[in-house]
Coordinates of C-alpha atoms in Angstrom, one line a residue:
M899 CA -40.2 146.4 92.9
N900 CA -43.3 145.0 91.3
L901 CA -45.9 147.7 90.8
H902 CA -47.7 146.2 87.8
G903 CA -51.5 146.3 88.3
I904 CA -51.3 149.1 90.9
V905 CA -53.0 152.3 89.7
A906 CA -54.0 155.7 90.9
V907 CA -57.5 156.8 90.0
S908 CA -58.2 160.5 89.5
G909 CA -60.6 161.8 92.0
K910 CA -60.2 158.9 94.4
P911 CA -57.7 158.9 97.3
G912 CA -55.2 156.1 97.8
L913 CA -54.0 153.4 95.5
W914 CA -55.9 150.6 93.8
K915 CA -55.1 147.1 92.5
A916 CA -56.5 146.1 89.2
L917 CA -58.3 142.8 89.7
A918 CA -60.1 142.3 86.3
Q919 CA -61.1 144.0 83.2
N920 CA -64.6 144.1 81.7
K921 CA -66.2 145.7 78.7
T922 CA -66.6 149.1 80.2
G923 CA -63.5 149.4 82.4
Y924 CA -61.6 147.8 85.3
V925 CA -62.6 146.2 88.6
L926 CA -60.3 147.7 91.2
E927 CA -59.7 147.0 94.9
S928 CA -58.3 149.5 97.3
L929 CA -55.0 148.8 99.0
D930 CA -56.2 150.1 102.3
D931 CA -57.6 148.1 105.2
K932 CA -61.2 148.4 103.9
K933 CA -60.5 146.6 100.6
T934 CA -63.2 148.6 98.9
K935 CA -64.2 147.4 95.4
L936 CA -64.7 149.8 92.5
V937 CA -65.6 149.5 88.8
A938 CA -63.7 152.3 87.0
N939 CA -65.2 153.2 83.7
V940 CA -62.4 154.0 81.2
A941 CA -64.6 156.6 79.6
T942 CA -65.0 158.7 82.7
A943 CA -62.2 157.8 85.1
K944 CA -58.5 158.4 84.5
L945 CA -56.2 155.6 85.6
A946 CA -52.5 156.0 86.0
A947 CA -50.3 152.9 86.4
L948 CA -47.7 153.5 89.0
S949 CA -45.0 151.6 87.0
E950 CA -45.5 154.2 84.2
I951 CA -45.6 157.4 86.2
T952 CA -42.6 159.8 85.9
I953 CA -41.7 163.0 87.7
F954 CA -40.5 166.2 85.9
G955 CA -36.7 166.4 85.9
L956 CA -34.3 169.1 84.9
E957 CA -33.0 167.1 81.9
D958 CA -34.9 163.8 81.8
D959 CA -38.0 162.6 83.6
I960 CA -37.5 160.5 86.7
K961 CA -39.3 157.2 87.1
L962 CA -41.5 156.9 90.2
T963 CA -40.0 153.4 90.8
D964 CA -36.5 154.9 91.1
I965 CA -37.7 157.4 93.7
F966 CA -39.4 154.6 95.7
E967 CA -36.1 152.6 95.6
K968 CA -34.2 155.6 97.0
M969 CA -37.0 156.2 99.6
K970 CA -36.3 152.7 101.0
S971 CA -32.9 153.8 102.4
V972 CA -33.9 157.1 104.0
T973 CA -36.2 158.2 106.8
V974 CA -39.5 159.3 105.2
P975 CA -41.2 162.4 106.7
A976 CA -44.9 162.6 107.5
T977 CA -47.1 164.2 104.9
K978 CA -48.2 166.8 107.4
D979 CA -44.7 168.2 107.8
D980 CA -43.6 171.6 106.7
G981 CA -43.4 172.2 102.9
K982 CA -39.7 173.1 103.2
K983 CA -38.9 169.9 105.0
L984 CA -40.7 167.9 102.4
R985 CA -38.9 169.7 99.6
A986 CA -35.5 169.1 101.2
F987 CA -36.4 165.4 101.6
F988 CA -37.5 165.2 97.9
F989 CA -34.2 166.8 96.9
E990 CA -32.5 163.9 98.8
V991 CA -34.4 161.2 96.9
A992 CA -34.7 163.0 93.5
P993 CA -32.0 165.6 93.4
D994 CA -32.5 166.5 89.7
H995 CA -36.3 167.1 89.9
D996 CA -37.7 170.3 88.4
E997 CA -38.6 172.4 91.5
E998 CA -41.0 174.6 89.4
K999 CA -43.0 171.8 88.0
V1000 CA -43.1 169.4 91.0
Y1001 CA -45.5 170.9 93.5
S1002 CA -45.6 170.2 97.3
S1003 CA -48.9 168.4 96.7
D1004 CA -47.1 166.0 94.3
I1005 CA -44.5 165.3 96.9
K1006 CA -47.2 164.7 99.6
K1007 CA -48.9 162.3 97.2
I1008 CA -45.7 160.4 96.4
I1009 CA -44.9 160.1 100.2
N1010 CA -48.5 158.9 100.9
W1011 CA -48.2 156.3 98.1
Y1012 CA -44.9 155.1 99.5
L1013 CA -46.4 154.7 103.0
I1014 CA -49.2 152.6 101.5
L1015 CA -46.9 150.4 99.4
K1016 CA -43.9 149.9 101.7
D1017 CA -45.5 147.1 103.8
L1018 CA -46.9 145.2 100.9
P1019 CA -45.1 142.0 99.7
L1020 CA -45.2 143.1 96.1
F1021 CA -43.2 146.2 96.9
N1022 CA -40.1 144.0 97.6
E1023 CA -40.6 141.6 94.7
A1024 CA -38.6 141.9 91.5
D1025 CA -40.3 143.5 88.6
P1026 CA -41.3 140.6 86.2
A1027 CA -40.4 142.7 83.1
E1028 CA -36.9 143.5 84.4
A1029 CA -36.4 139.8 85.5
L1030 CA -37.4 138.6 82.0
A1031 CA -35.1 141.1 80.3
A1032 CA -32.2 140.0 82.6
E1033 CA -32.7 136.3 81.7
E1034 CA -32.9 137.0 78.0
A1035 CA -29.9 139.3 77.7
P1036 CA -27.1 136.9 78.9
A1037 CA -28.6 134.0 76.7
A1038 CA -28.5 136.2 73.6
A1039 CA -25.1 137.6 74.0
P1040 CA -23.0 134.4 73.9
A1041 CA -24.9 133.2 70.8
A1042 CA -24.1 136.4 68.9
A1043 CA -20.5 136.4 69.9
A1044 CA -19.9 132.7 69.3
E1045 CA -19.0 132.9 65.6
P1046 CA -17.9 136.1 64.0
V1047 CA -19.3 136.6 60.5
D1048 CA -16.9 137.5 57.7
E1049 CA -18.7 140.1 55.8
A1050 CA -16.4 139.8 52.7
K1051 CA -17.4 136.1 52.3
E1052 CA -21.0 136.9 52.8
E1053 CA -21.1 139.6 50.1
A1054 CA -19.1 137.4 47.6
A1055 CA -21.5 134.5 47.8
P1056 CA -24.2 134.8 45.1
K1057 CA -27.7 134.6 46.2
A1058 CA -29.9 132.1 44.5
K1059 CA -33.2 133.4 43.2
A1060 CA -36.3 131.4 44.0
K1061 CA -38.0 130.0 40.9
K1062 CA -41.7 130.0 40.7
A1063 CA -43.4 126.7 39.8
P1064 CA -45.5 126.9 36.7
A1065 CA -49.1 127.1 37.3
K1066 CA -51.0 123.8 36.7
K1067 CA -53.9 123.9 34.3
A1068 CA -57.0 122.1 35.2

């Protein structure tokens, strides 16, 4: 899932796509049908990239992207449903979340974000950072394993010291 460039703005409902950056902040466009444009000043507005958001877990924090992946395979309730039903749903997609730190308002916000994103083409695209890492990992592994280095031979070989050339006088 490719969520790069998708941000949540504090004090503004919905999700926003970063279009450009200027001296004072970012030019954003809403992901709803209205396609509202906004200039978010970095000094006053707080932006949170969806690809970087985590949820409190019992042991480790849970990435929002992992929760979205699990939400793809289950029936998502409406945000207006009962709090107990929403909490039960969230235990299904994030079983090790910290119940005391993750509020029902957070769950409603995550469900609302999912409902906004699920129909967008970028939601089903591969993450470019993960695709790049997957391409580099197999290429680096065979090169490293191709020729084992004998450490004893490497230590026995004396290293030559680089000699400095004498300075020329004018």
